[in-house]
Structures are given as C-alpha cells and as structure tokens.
CSV table of C-alpha atoms and ligand atoms in Angstrom, one decimal:
chain,number,residue,atom,x,y,z
G,1,MET,CA,-4.9,-16.6,9.9
G,2,HIS,CA,-6.7,-19.4,8.2
G,3,ASN,CA,-9.7,-20.0,6.0
G,4,ALA,CA,-13.0,-20.3,7.6
G,5,THR,CA,-16.4,-21.4,6.2
G,6,ALA,CA,-19.5,-19.3,6.8
G,7,GLN,CA,-21.5,-20.7,9.7
G,8,HIS,CA,-25.3,-20.7,9.9
G,9,ASP,CA,-25.3,-18.1,12.6
G,10,SER,CA,-22.7,-15.9,10.9
G,11,PRO,CA,-23.6,-12.8,8.9
G,12,THR,CA,-24.4,-13.4,5.3
G,13,ARG,CA,-24.3,-10.0,3.8
G,14,ILE,CA,-21.0,-8.0,3.9
G,15,ILE,CA,-20.4,-4.7,2.2
G,16,VAL,CA,-16.8,-3.6,1.5
G,17,ILE,CA,-16.4,0.1,0.8
G,18,GLY,CA,-13.5,0.9,-1.6
G,19,ALA,CA,-12.0,-1.3,-4.3
G,20,GLY,CA,-8.3,-0.5,-3.7
G,21,ALA,CA,-5.3,-2.7,-2.7
G,22,TRP,CA,-6.9,-3.5,0.6
G,23,GLY,CA,-10.6,-3.8,-0.1
G,24,THR,CA,-10.5,-5.9,-3.3
G,25,PRO,CA,-8.5,-8.9,-1.9
G,26,ALA,CA,-10.6,-8.8,1.3
G,27,ALA,CA,-13.8,-8.9,-0.8
G,28,LEU,CA,-12.6,-11.9,-2.7
G,29,GLN,CA,-11.6,-13.7,0.5
G,30,LEU,CA,-15.0,-13.1,2.0
G,31,GLN,CA,-16.8,-14.1,-1.2
G,32,ASP,CA,-14.7,-17.3,-1.3
G,33,ARG,CA,-15.7,-18.1,2.3
G,34,GLY,CA,-19.4,-18.2,1.4
G,35,TYR,CA,-20.6,-14.7,2.3
G,36,ALA,CA,-22.7,-12.5,0.0
G,37,VAL,CA,-20.3,-9.6,-0.6
G,38,THR,CA,-21.0,-6.3,-2.2
G,39,LEU,CA,-17.9,-4.2,-3.2
G,40,ILE,CA,-18.8,-0.5,-3.5
G,41,GLU,CA,-16.4,1.9,-5.3
G,42,ARG,CA,-16.7,5.6,-5.9
G,43,PHE,CA,-14.7,5.5,-9.2
G,44,GLU,CA,-13.3,2.2,-10.4
G,45,ALA,CA,-10.9,-0.3,-8.9
G,46,GLY,CA,-7.4,1.1,-8.9
G,47,SER,CA,-8.7,4.6,-9.6
G,48,LEU,CA,-6.0,7.2,-10.3
G,49,PHE,CA,-8.0,9.5,-8.0
G,50,ALA,CA,-7.1,7.3,-5.0
G,51,SER,CA,-4.1,5.3,-3.9
G,52,SER,CA,-3.8,2.0,-5.8
G,53,GLY,CA,-3.5,3.0,-9.5
G,54,GLY,CA,-0.5,2.2,-11.7
G,55,SER,CA,1.6,-0.8,-12.6
G,56,SER,CA,3.9,-1.4,-9.7
G,57,ARG,CA,4.7,-0.8,-6.0
G,58,LEU,CA,7.8,-1.5,-4.0
G,59,TRP,CA,7.7,-4.6,-1.8
G,60,ARG,CA,10.4,-3.9,0.7
G,61,LEU,CA,10.3,-7.1,2.8
G,62,ALA,CA,12.4,-5.3,5.3
G,63,ASP,CA,11.7,-2.9,8.2
G,64,THR,CA,13.4,-1.5,11.3
G,65,GLU,CA,10.8,-3.0,13.7
G,66,PRO,CA,10.9,-6.7,14.4
G,67,TRP,CA,7.1,-7.0,14.6
G,68,ARG,CA,6.7,-5.3,11.2
G,69,ALA,CA,9.5,-7.4,9.7
G,70,ARG,CA,7.8,-10.5,11.0
G,71,MET,CA,4.5,-9.3,9.4
G,72,LEU,CA,6.2,-8.6,6.1
G,73,ALA,CA,7.7,-12.1,6.0
G,74,GLY,CA,4.1,-13.3,6.0
G,75,THR,CA,3.4,-11.3,2.8
G,76,VAL,CA,5.4,-13.8,0.7
G,77,GLY,CA,2.9,-16.7,1.3
G,78,ALA,CA,-0.1,-14.4,1.1
G,79,PHE,CA,1.0,-13.1,-2.4
G,80,GLU,CA,1.7,-16.7,-3.5
G,81,ARG,CA,-1.8,-17.8,-2.4
G,82,LEU,CA,-3.5,-14.8,-4.0
G,83,GLY,CA,-1.5,-15.4,-7.3
G,84,GLU,CA,-2.6,-19.0,-7.3
G,85,ARG,CA,-6.2,-18.0,-6.6
G,86,VAL,CA,-6.4,-15.5,-9.5
G,87,GLY,CA,-4.3,-17.5,-11.9
G,88,GLU,CA,-1.4,-15.2,-12.4
G,89,PRO,CA,1.7,-14.1,-10.3
G,90,VAL,CA,1.0,-10.8,-8.5
G,91,PHE,CA,4.6,-9.9,-7.5
G,92,ARG,CA,8.2,-10.4,-8.7
G,93,HIS,CA,11.3,-11.1,-6.6
G,94,THR,CA,13.5,-8.4,-8.2
G,95,GLY,CA,15.7,-7.9,-5.1
G,96,MET,CA,16.0,-4.6,-3.3
G,97,LEU,CA,18.9,-2.4,-2.1
G,98,TRP,CA,18.3,-0.5,1.1
G,99,ARG,CA,20.8,2.3,1.5
G,100,ASP,CA,20.2,4.5,4.5
G,101,VAL,CA,22.6,5.2,7.4
G,102,PRO,CA,20.2,5.8,10.4
G,103,SER,CA,17.9,2.9,9.7
G,104,LEU,CA,20.4,0.3,8.4
G,105,PRO,CA,21.4,-1.3,11.7
G,106,ALA,CA,17.8,-1.8,12.9
G,107,ALA,CA,16.6,-3.0,9.5
G,108,ARG,CA,19.6,-5.5,9.3
G,109,ALA,CA,18.8,-6.8,12.9
G,110,ALA,CA,15.1,-7.0,12.3
G,111,ILE,CA,15.2,-9.1,9.2
G,112,ALA,CA,18.1,-11.2,10.4
G,113,ALA,CA,16.1,-12.1,13.5
G,114,ILE,CA,13.3,-13.6,11.4
G,115,GLY,CA,15.5,-15.3,8.9
G,116,ILE,CA,15.0,-13.1,5.8
G,117,ALA,CA,18.1,-13.5,3.7
G,118,HIS,CA,20.2,-10.4,3.0
G,119,THR,CA,23.7,-9.4,1.8
G,120,GLU,CA,25.9,-6.7,3.3
G,121,VAL,CA,26.9,-4.3,0.6
G,122,PRO,CA,29.9,-2.0,1.3
G,123,ALA,CA,29.4,1.6,-0.1
G,124,ASP,CA,31.7,1.2,-3.1
G,125,GLU,CA,30.0,-2.1,-4.2
G,126,VAL,CA,26.4,-0.9,-4.6
G,127,GLY,CA,26.9,-1.0,-8.4
G,128,ASN,CA,27.3,-4.7,-8.2
G,129,PHE,CA,23.7,-5.0,-7.1
G,130,ILE,CA,22.1,-2.1,-9.0
G,131,PRO,CA,24.3,-1.5,-12.1
G,132,GLY,CA,24.9,2.2,-12.6
G,133,LEU,CA,24.0,3.3,-9.0
G,134,ARG,CA,26.4,6.0,-7.9
G,135,PRO,CA,28.3,5.1,-4.7
G,136,ASP,CA,28.0,7.9,-2.2
G,137,GLY,CA,29.9,6.6,0.8
G,138,ARG,CA,26.9,4.9,2.4
G,139,ASP,CA,26.8,1.1,3.1
G,140,ALA,CA,23.6,-0.8,2.2
G,141,ILE,CA,22.0,-4.2,2.4
G,142,PHE,CA,20.5,-6.2,-0.5
G,143,VAL,CA,17.4,-8.3,0.2
G,144,PRO,CA,17.1,-10.7,-2.7
G,145,ASP,CA,13.5,-11.9,-2.0
G,146,ALA,CA,12.1,-8.3,-1.9
G,147,GLY,CA,10.8,-6.9,-5.1
G,148,VAL,CA,7.8,-5.4,-6.8
G,149,VAL,CA,4.0,-5.9,-6.5
G,150,LEU,CA,2.4,-6.0,-9.9
G,151,ALA,CA,-0.3,-3.6,-8.8
G,152,ASP,CA,-2.4,-3.4,-11.9
G,153,VAL,CA,-2.3,-7.2,-12.4
G,154,LEU,CA,-3.2,-7.8,-8.7
G,155,LEU,CA,-6.2,-5.5,-8.7
G,156,SER,CA,-7.7,-6.4,-12.1
G,157,ARG,CA,-7.3,-10.2,-11.6
G,158,THR,CA,-8.6,-10.1,-8.0
G,159,LEU,CA,-11.6,-8.0,-9.0
G,160,ALA,CA,-12.3,-10.4,-12.0
G,161,ALA,CA,-12.1,-13.4,-9.6
G,162,PHE,CA,-14.4,-11.7,-7.1
G,163,VAL,CA,-17.1,-11.1,-9.8
G,164,ALA,CA,-16.6,-14.6,-11.3
G,165,ALA,CA,-17.2,-16.0,-7.7
G,166,GLY,CA,-20.6,-14.3,-7.6
G,167,GLY,CA,-19.6,-11.1,-5.8
G,168,THR,CA,-21.5,-7.9,-6.5
G,169,TYR,CA,-19.3,-5.0,-7.7
G,170,LEU,CA,-20.8,-1.5,-7.8
G,171,PRO,CA,-18.4,1.0,-9.4
G,172,GLN,CA,-19.2,4.7,-9.8
G,173,THR,CA,-21.1,4.5,-6.5
G,174,GLU,CA,-20.2,6.8,-3.7
G,175,VAL,CA,-20.9,6.1,0.0
G,176,VAL,CA,-21.8,9.2,2.0
G,177,GLY,CA,-22.3,7.6,5.4
G,178,VAL,CA,-22.6,4.5,7.5
G,179,SER,CA,-24.9,4.0,10.5
G,180,THR,CA,-25.7,1.0,12.7
G,181,ALA,CA,-28.9,0.0,14.5
G,182,GLY,CA,-30.4,-3.3,15.7
G,183,GLY,CA,-27.5,-5.4,14.6
G,184,LEU,CA,-27.5,-4.1,11.0
G,185,ALA,CA,-25.3,-1.6,9.3
G,186,THR,CA,-26.8,0.8,6.7
G,187,VAL,CA,-24.6,2.3,4.0
G,188,ALA,CA,-26.0,5.5,2.5
G,189,LEU,CA,-25.2,6.3,-1.1
G,190,THR,CA,-25.3,9.6,-3.0
G,191,GLY,CA,-28.7,10.1,-4.4
G,192,GLY,CA,-30.4,8.7,-1.3
G,193,ALA,CA,-30.3,4.9,-1.8
G,194,GLU,CA,-29.3,2.8,1.1
G,195,LEU,CA,-27.9,-0.8,1.4
G,196,ASP,CA,-28.1,-2.9,4.6
G,197,ALA,CA,-25.7,-5.6,5.6
G,198,GLU,CA,-24.7,-7.5,8.7
G,199,GLN,CA,-21.1,-6.4,8.4
G,200,VAL,CA,-19.4,-3.5,6.7
G,201,LEU,CA,-15.7,-3.2,6.0
G,202,ILE,CA,-14.5,0.4,5.3
G,203,THR,CA,-11.3,0.4,3.1
G,204,ALA,CA,-11.9,3.7,1.5
G,205,GLY,CA,-8.3,5.0,1.5
G,206,PRO,CA,-8.3,8.8,1.4
G,207,GLY,CA,-12.1,8.7,1.6
G,208,SER,CA,-12.1,6.9,4.9
G,209,GLY,CA,-12.0,10.0,7.1
G,210,ALA,CA,-15.3,11.4,5.8
G,211,ILE,CA,-17.1,8.0,6.2
G,212,LEU,CA,-15.7,7.5,9.7
G,213,GLN,CA,-17.0,10.9,10.7
G,214,SER,CA,-20.5,9.7,9.8
G,215,LEU,CA,-20.0,7.1,12.5
G,216,GLY,CA,-18.9,9.7,15.0
G,217,LEU,CA,-15.3,8.5,14.8
G,218,ASP,CA,-12.6,11.1,14.6
G,219,ILE,CA,-9.4,9.2,13.8
G,220,SER,CA,-6.5,11.5,12.7
G,221,LEU,CA,-5.9,10.7,9.1
G,222,THR,CA,-3.9,12.9,6.7
G,223,PRO,CA,-4.2,12.1,3.0
G,224,TYR,CA,-1.3,13.4,0.8
G,225,LEU,CA,-0.7,13.7,-2.9
G,226,GLU,CA,2.6,12.2,-4.2
G,227,GLN,CA,4.2,12.0,-7.6
G,228,VAL,CA,6.2,9.3,-9.3
G,229,VAL,CA,8.0,9.4,-12.7
G,230,TYR,CA,8.7,6.6,-15.2
G,231,PHE,CA,12.0,6.7,-17.0
G,232,GLY,CA,13.7,5.0,-19.9
G,233,ASP,CA,14.5,5.1,-23.6
G,234,PRO,CA,11.3,5.3,-25.6
G,235,LEU,CA,12.9,3.6,-28.5
G,236,GLN,CA,13.8,0.4,-26.4
G,237,ARG,CA,11.5,-2.4,-25.4
G,238,PRO,CA,11.5,-2.6,-22.4
G,239,PRO,CA,12.5,1.1,-22.1
G,240,ALA,CA,14.7,0.5,-19.0
G,241,PRO,CA,17.0,-2.4,-17.8
G,242,ASP,CA,15.3,-4.8,-15.4
G,243,LEU,CA,17.2,-3.5,-12.4
G,244,PRO,CA,16.4,-4.4,-8.8
G,245,ALA,CA,14.3,-2.1,-6.6
G,246,LEU,CA,15.9,0.6,-4.5
G,247,PHE,CA,15.2,2.5,-1.2
G,248,ASP,CA,17.7,5.3,-1.0
G,249,GLY,CA,17.1,7.1,2.3
G,250,PRO,CA,17.4,10.9,2.7
G,251,THR,CA,20.6,12.7,3.6
G,252,ASP,CA,21.1,16.2,4.8
G,253,ALA,CA,21.6,17.2,1.2
G,254,VAL,CA,18.8,15.4,-0.6
G,255,PRO,CA,15.4,13.7,0.1
G,256,GLY,CA,15.0,9.9,-0.1
G,257,ILE,CA,13.9,8.2,-3.2
G,258,TYR,CA,12.4,4.8,-4.0
G,259,ALA,CA,12.7,3.1,-7.4
G,260,MET,CA,11.6,-0.1,-9.1
G,261,PRO,CA,11.4,-1.8,-12.4
G,262,SER,CA,7.9,-1.4,-14.0
G,263,GLY,CA,8.1,-3.5,-17.1
G,264,GLY,CA,7.0,-1.8,-20.3
G,265,ALA,CA,6.2,1.4,-18.3
G,266,GLY,CA,10.0,2.0,-17.5
G,267,TYR,CA,11.9,2.4,-14.3
G,268,LYS,CA,9.7,4.1,-11.8
G,269,VAL,CA,11.2,6.6,-9.3
G,270,GLY,CA,9.5,8.6,-6.5
G,271,LEU,CA,10.7,11.2,-4.1
G,272,ASP,CA,9.8,10.3,-0.5
G,273,THR,CA,8.2,13.7,0.0
G,274,PRO,CA,4.5,14.5,-0.6
G,275,LEU,CA,3.4,17.2,-3.0
G,276,ARG,CA,0.7,18.5,-0.6
G,277,PRO,CA,-2.1,17.3,1.8
G,278,LEU,CA,-5.5,16.8,0.2
G,279,ALA,CA,-7.9,19.7,0.8
G,280,GLY,CA,-10.0,19.3,3.9
G,281,GLY,CA,-8.2,16.1,5.0
G,282,THR,CA,-10.3,13.8,2.8
G,283,LEU,CA,-10.8,12.8,-0.8
G,284,GLY,CA,-13.9,15.0,-1.2
G,285,ASP,CA,-13.8,17.0,-4.4
G,286,ASP,CA,-10.0,17.4,-4.4
G,287,LEU,CA,-9.5,15.4,-7.6
G,288,GLY,CA,-6.8,17.3,-9.4
G,289,ARG,CA,-4.0,14.9,-10.3
G,290,ALA,CA,-1.8,17.1,-12.6
G,291,GLU,CA,1.9,16.5,-12.7
G,292,VAL,CA,4.1,19.1,-10.9
G,293,PRO,CA,6.8,19.9,-13.5
G,294,GLU,CA,9.3,21.1,-10.8
G,295,ARG,CA,9.0,17.7,-9.0
G,296,THR,CA,9.4,15.8,-12.3
G,297,GLU,CA,12.7,17.8,-12.9
G,298,VAL,CA,14.0,17.1,-9.3
G,299,ILE,CA,13.5,13.4,-9.8
G,300,ARG,CA,14.9,13.4,-13.4
G,301,ALA,CA,18.1,15.2,-12.2
G,302,ARG,CA,18.4,12.6,-9.5
G,303,VAL,CA,18.1,9.7,-12.0
G,304,GLU,CA,20.6,11.4,-14.3
G,305,ARG,CA,23.1,11.7,-11.4
G,306,ASP,CA,22.5,8.5,-9.4
G,307,LEU,CA,21.0,5.9,-11.7
G,308,THR,CA,23.3,6.1,-14.6
G,309,HIS,CA,22.1,2.9,-16.4
G,310,VAL,CA,18.5,4.3,-16.7
G,311,THR,CA,18.0,6.8,-19.6
G,312,PRO,CA,16.8,10.0,-17.8
G,313,THR,CA,14.0,10.6,-20.3
G,314,VAL,CA,10.5,11.1,-18.8
G,315,LEU,CA,8.1,8.5,-20.2
G,316,ASP,CA,5.2,9.2,-17.9
G,317,THR,CA,4.2,10.7,-14.5
G,318,GLN,CA,1.5,9.7,-12.0
G,319,VAL,CA,0.1,11.6,-9.0
G,320,CYS,CA,-1.8,9.6,-6.5
G,321,THR,CA,-2.8,9.7,-2.8
G,322,TRP,CA,-1.7,7.9,0.3
G,323,THR,CA,-3.1,8.4,3.8
G,324,ASP,CA,-0.9,8.9,6.9
G,325,SER,CA,-2.1,7.9,10.3
G,326,ALA,CA,-1.0,9.9,13.4
G,327,ASP,CA,1.9,7.5,14.2
G,328,GLY,CA,2.6,6.1,10.7
G,329,ASP,CA,1.1,2.7,11.3
G,330,TYR,CA,-2.1,1.2,9.8
G,331,VAL,CA,-5.4,1.7,11.6
G,332,ILE,CA,-7.2,-1.7,11.5
G,333,GLY,CA,-9.9,-3.1,13.7
G,334,ARG,CA,-13.5,-3.4,14.6
G,335,VAL,CA,-15.1,-0.1,15.7
G,336,ARG,CA,-18.7,-1.3,16.0
G,337,PRO,CA,-20.1,-4.8,16.3
G,338,GLU,CA,-21.1,-4.4,12.6
G,339,VAL,CA,-18.2,-2.3,11.3
G,340,THR,CA,-14.5,-2.9,10.7
G,341,ILE,CA,-12.1,-0.3,9.4
G,342,ALA,CA,-8.8,-0.5,7.6
G,343,CYS,CA,-7.2,2.8,6.7
G,344,GLY,CA,-4.1,5.0,7.3
G,345,ASP,CA,-2.0,3.0,4.8
G,346,SER,CA,0.8,5.5,5.6
G,347,GLY,CA,2.2,5.3,2.1
G,348,GLU,CA,3.2,1.6,2.2
G,349,GLY,CA,0.1,-0.4,2.0
G,350,PHE,CA,0.3,-2.2,-1.3
G,351,LYS,CA,3.0,-4.6,-0.1
G,352,VAL,CA,0.5,-6.0,2.5
G,353,SER,CA,-2.4,-6.1,0.1
G,354,ALA,CA,-2.8,-9.9,-0.1
G,355,LEU,CA,-1.9,-10.4,3.6
G,356,LEU,CA,-4.6,-7.9,4.6
G,357,GLY,CA,-7.1,-9.5,2.3
G,358,GLU,CA,-6.8,-12.6,4.5
G,359,LEU,CA,-6.5,-10.8,7.8
G,360,LEU,CA,-9.5,-8.4,7.2
G,361,ALA,CA,-11.7,-11.3,6.2
G,362,ASP,CA,-10.7,-13.0,9.5
G,363,VAL,CA,-11.5,-9.8,11.5
G,364,VAL,CA,-14.8,-9.2,9.8
G,365,THR,CA,-15.9,-12.8,10.4
G,366,ASN,CA,-14.6,-13.1,13.9
G,367,VAL,CA,-11.8,-15.6,13.2
G,368,PRO,CA,-9.0,-15.1,15.7
G,369,VAL,CA,-6.1,-13.1,14.3
G,370,ASP,CA,-2.5,-12.3,15.3
G,371,VAL,CA,-2.9,-10.4,18.6
G,372,GLU,CA,0.4,-8.5,18.3
G,373,LEU,CA,-0.4,-7.1,14.9
G,374,MET,CA,-3.9,-6.1,16.0
G,375,GLN,CA,-2.6,-4.3,19.1
G,376,HIS,CA,-0.2,-2.2,16.9
G,377,TRP,CA,-2.9,-1.4,14.4
G,378,SER,CA,-5.8,-1.0,16.8
G,379,PRO,CA,-7.9,2.2,16.3
G,380,GLU,CA,-8.2,2.2,20.1
G,381,ARG,CA,-4.6,3.4,20.4
G,382,PHE,CA,-5.9,6.8,19.5
G,383,ALA,CA,-8.8,6.7,22.0
G,384,ALA,CA,-7.1,8.9,24.6
G,385,ASP,CA,-4.8,11.3,22.8
G,386,ALA,CA,-3.6,10.9,19.2
G,387,PRO,CA,0.1,11.8,19.0
G,388,ALA,CA,0.6,15.2,17.6
G,389,LYS,CA,1.4,15.0,13.9
G,390,THR,CA,4.6,16.7,13.0
G,391,GLY,CA,4.6,15.9,9.2
G,392,PRO,CA,4.4,12.9,6.9
G,393,SER,CA,5.8,9.6,8.0
G,394,ALA,CA,9.2,9.0,6.3
G,395,MET,CA,9.8,5.8,4.5
G,396,GLY,CA,11.9,3.3,6.4
G,397,ARG,CA,12.4,5.6,9.3
G,398,HIS,CA,9.7,4.6,11.8
K,401,FAD,C1,3.1,7.8,-5.3
K,401,FAD,C2,2.8,6.6,-4.4
K,401,FAD,C3,3.7,5.6,-4.2
K,401,FAD,C4,3.5,4.5,-3.4
K,401,FAD,N1,4.4,3.6,-3.3
K,401,FAD,C5,4.2,2.5,-2.6
K,401,FAD,C6,5.2,1.4,-2.5
K,401,FAD,O1,6.2,1.5,-3.2
K,401,FAD,N2,4.9,0.3,-1.8
K,401,FAD,C7,3.7,0.2,-1.1
K,401,FAD,O2,3.5,-0.8,-0.4
K,401,FAD,N3,2.8,1.2,-1.1
K,401,FAD,C8,3.0,2.3,-1.8
K,401,FAD,N4,2.1,3.3,-1.9
K,401,FAD,C9,0.9,3.2,-1.1
K,401,FAD,C10,-0.1,2.3,-1.6
K,401,FAD,O3,-0.4,2.6,-3.0
K,401,FAD,C11,-1.3,2.4,-0.7
K,401,FAD,O4,-0.9,2.1,0.6
K,401,FAD,C12,-2.4,1.4,-1.2
K,401,FAD,O5,-2.7,1.6,-2.5
K,401,FAD,C13,-3.6,1.7,-0.3
K,401,FAD,O6,-4.7,1.0,-0.7
K,401,FAD,P1,-6.2,1.2,-0.1
K,401,FAD,O7,-7.0,0.2,-0.6
K,401,FAD,O8,-6.1,1.4,1.4
K,401,FAD,O9,-6.6,2.7,-0.6
K,401,FAD,P2,-7.2,3.1,-2.1
K,401,FAD,O10,-6.4,2.5,-3.2
K,401,FAD,O11,-7.3,4.6,-2.0
K,401,FAD,O12,-8.6,2.5,-2.1
K,401,FAD,C14,-9.7,3.1,-1.5
K,401,FAD,C15,-10.8,3.1,-2.6
K,401,FAD,O13,-12.0,3.6,-1.9
K,401,FAD,C16,-12.6,4.4,-2.9
K,401,FAD,N5,-13.4,5.4,-2.1
K,401,FAD,C17,-13.0,6.4,-1.4
K,401,FAD,N6,-14.1,7.1,-0.8
K,401,FAD,C18,-15.2,6.4,-1.2
K,401,FAD,C19,-16.6,6.6,-1.0
K,401,FAD,N7,-17.0,7.6,-0.2
K,401,FAD,N8,-17.4,5.7,-1.5
K,401,FAD,C20,-17.0,4.7,-2.3
K,401,FAD,N9,-15.7,4.5,-2.5
K,401,FAD,C21,-14.8,5.3,-2.0
K,401,FAD,C22,-11.5,5.1,-3.6
K,401,FAD,O14,-12.0,5.5,-4.9
K,401,FAD,C23,-10.5,4.0,-3.7
K,401,FAD,O15,-10.6,3.3,-5.0
K,401,FAD,C24,2.3,4.4,-2.7
K,401,FAD,C25,1.3,5.4,-2.9
K,401,FAD,C26,1.6,6.5,-3.7
K,401,FAD,C27,0.5,7.5,-3.9
C-alpha cells in the first residue's frame, strides 16, 4: 500500500457510506489524496447503535493464521501514521496475554514466523503478567506490543481531520439503496434525495446487508448484539489498575472472555458470546441496546473469580453490534466498477481500522494492493456456495 495522488482521469467524487472504524479512516485517506469525499452516516460517527462506539478495543497483534498475523503486523505502522496525521496517538501498547489451549501452538508459530516478540508464560506465572489473574492450569503467551485501540479518540480525531481537510460529512442521513448506470453510482437517501458519485465505498457495518441487497448482492452477513461491562472502584481515579489486555479462551466449563484497560472508564470485560442476532439480519429498526442484567452478572462473577486485582463493581455497560461473515473473515473488494464493499467485520475489525483506511483508499482508487489479503477477503469467495453458518465465529479460534 502507498499513497497515490488523484490523476486527471481518476474519479473525483467518492461517497463513503458509514462513519465507523472502517469508513472514517478511509474517507480521510481519500480526501487527503485529493478526491472530493462525502461521508454519509445514518446516526453519528461511533454511534452506539452500530459497532464502533465506546472508548477501547482489543488490539491482539496475534492470530493463528500466518497470513492474518502478517496483516496484523502491518497495523502497527498504520496506527502510527494515522496518529501522526490526526495529531494524537490512537492506540496504546499495553501488552496482551493470550491463554487458550487449542489455539496457542498455532498463534505462537504464526507470530514467531513474522517476528512479533512474545514471551512464553507457564500456567502458574500468568499473575506476573496480569497481576491478580487466577492461574487455571493453562499456559499462555504474552505479546508486549499488543494493546488497546483508543476507539473514541481514533474516530473523533479522524472525523475532525476529515472535515478540516474539506471532506463533506452528512450525519443523521440514511442510505436506502445504491445503483449504478453509465459509469456513475447513485446513492438513494430516505426522503427521496439522491447523490451521484464516480465511486462508492460501502462500510455500513450491520447496515451493509440491506444496502448490498439493493445492488442485487446476497452476501451472507449475520449481525449480532454483544455486551461489555466496565469494572473498577468508583472512588478511585482511574477506577482500575492499568493492567495489560487479556484473551482468555473458552474451556468446557466457561465461555471465553476478553478484557482491556479503558482509562477513566475502568477495566472493560466482554464474554465472547453474542446476546442475539439482529432482527431480520440487518440494522433496520432493531435499535434496542439495553443491558442484559444476567449477562452483566455472569461477567461480574468471572471478574470476581479470575481478575482479583480489579474491583468487581459494575461502572457501566455497553451493548453494540458486530457482523459475522459466513467464514469469519472480512468481506472486502470491488463488486461493481463503481462500488467497493468492506463489511463482515466478524467482531474484530477495530484493530485493522487504520490499516483498512489505507487499503480501502487504494482499492477504491485502483492502486495495486496486497494480492494475498484481497484473495482471502474477496466477496467472490462466496460466489458459488457460501459455507453453511453454524454459529458466531469464536475469537482466536479461526
Ligand atoms: C462488544 C463488542 C466488542 C468488540 N471488541 C472488539 C475488539 O476488542 N477488537 C476489535 O478489533 N474489534 C472489536 N469489536 C468489533 C469492532 O468494534 C468492529 O469490527 C468495528 O467497529 C466495525 O467497524 P465498521 O466501520 O465496519 O462498522 P460500524 O461501526 O457499524 O460502522 C458502520 C456505520 O454505518 C452506519 N450505517 C449503517 N447503515 C447505514 C445506512 N443505511 N445509511 C447510512 N449509514 C449507515 C452505522 O450507523 C455505522 O455508524 C467489538 C465489537 C463489539 C460489538
């Protein structure tokens, strides 16, 4: 990937649909490259109705597949470049402990092969890396360069930079369909208005399925609701110790959890199990985001048992969406000469936010990109028969 300058024969108007973790950095990249970009958002950037709201996301920097681990290694430079561009760091290297028996050998091999540093952690020494973590007989690895994406900082600063660079931001504006004819794409909005552009990038998260259907594309996408809980002592500032991040894989007895420091919001913990699929398989009118108290209690009990240096007092909860693809990998590529899609974040899309900003800008403007990544993510892999979906993709297990 590299920067390109808009050529005279290149498209000048580009519409990006969706101001989340994927669309916002892509819009800034495109605007910086000299195109006239309009970013359309149904709610507002980082909306709690969609996938990118809240203060933090886990940046694992480790995977079981060598190609994904290689891609994740590229996120370091991309985050640094985005942070420099927007004038503020958008991630922290807090370190991350990965404790999971089935996936550990493959994760260890994949990151070793591409030179990401890690430390072997025998089962009874996990507390040396995450103070207070209860040993449970499972070995782990510690990845010091992994950490946390500062989600709210990244989104708000990137959007501000986009607007300051001359980009047009249209919040509270819903797209109901996209069509193409005569080398132009037309984006239809609620209320009947239409916008034309030479290129459209669809990064609408849980709303992507409905927009793709308007193009006659039926890509299997399943948006889910999931809940996270923030813990700590409300009388302390910050409320929780600045511990590293954690991926604690599922066992026969309990589901997996992921956890990360989230500054003044506390230590954030999620159960790697969705609450439920979104009604109708798309964002639509399914906008209830109420906490599920039973889920809060399951997570609280887990913190009390396993994360003994975190006060198990609930400070806040958050329910948001993520969108699974049929095989748990992103769906990214050009689907019409005028239309590129990036959806199916599969619950782990924020960590690639800056990298995808650059990559999507390349795809939209026909700059050659990493062929191996694009093959893995190509929408065409579902052209014949999408694999039958047996349930949500599990974190760290694909
Ligand atoms: C509980 C939870 C925990 C997570 N933890 C992690 C983690 O630790 N690490 C990680 O990397 N990822 C994590 N994720 C996933 C990550 O948040 C997502 O992968 C990422 O935010 C996806 O960004 P996006 O831009 O694709 O989608 P979104 O953020 O959903 O952005 C799409 C935008 O499009 C808008 N939109 C939708 N339909 C329309 C329409 N018709 N017209 C106009 N606008 C529209 C939406 O309002 C939205 O703002 C988590 C997700 C959840 C829910």
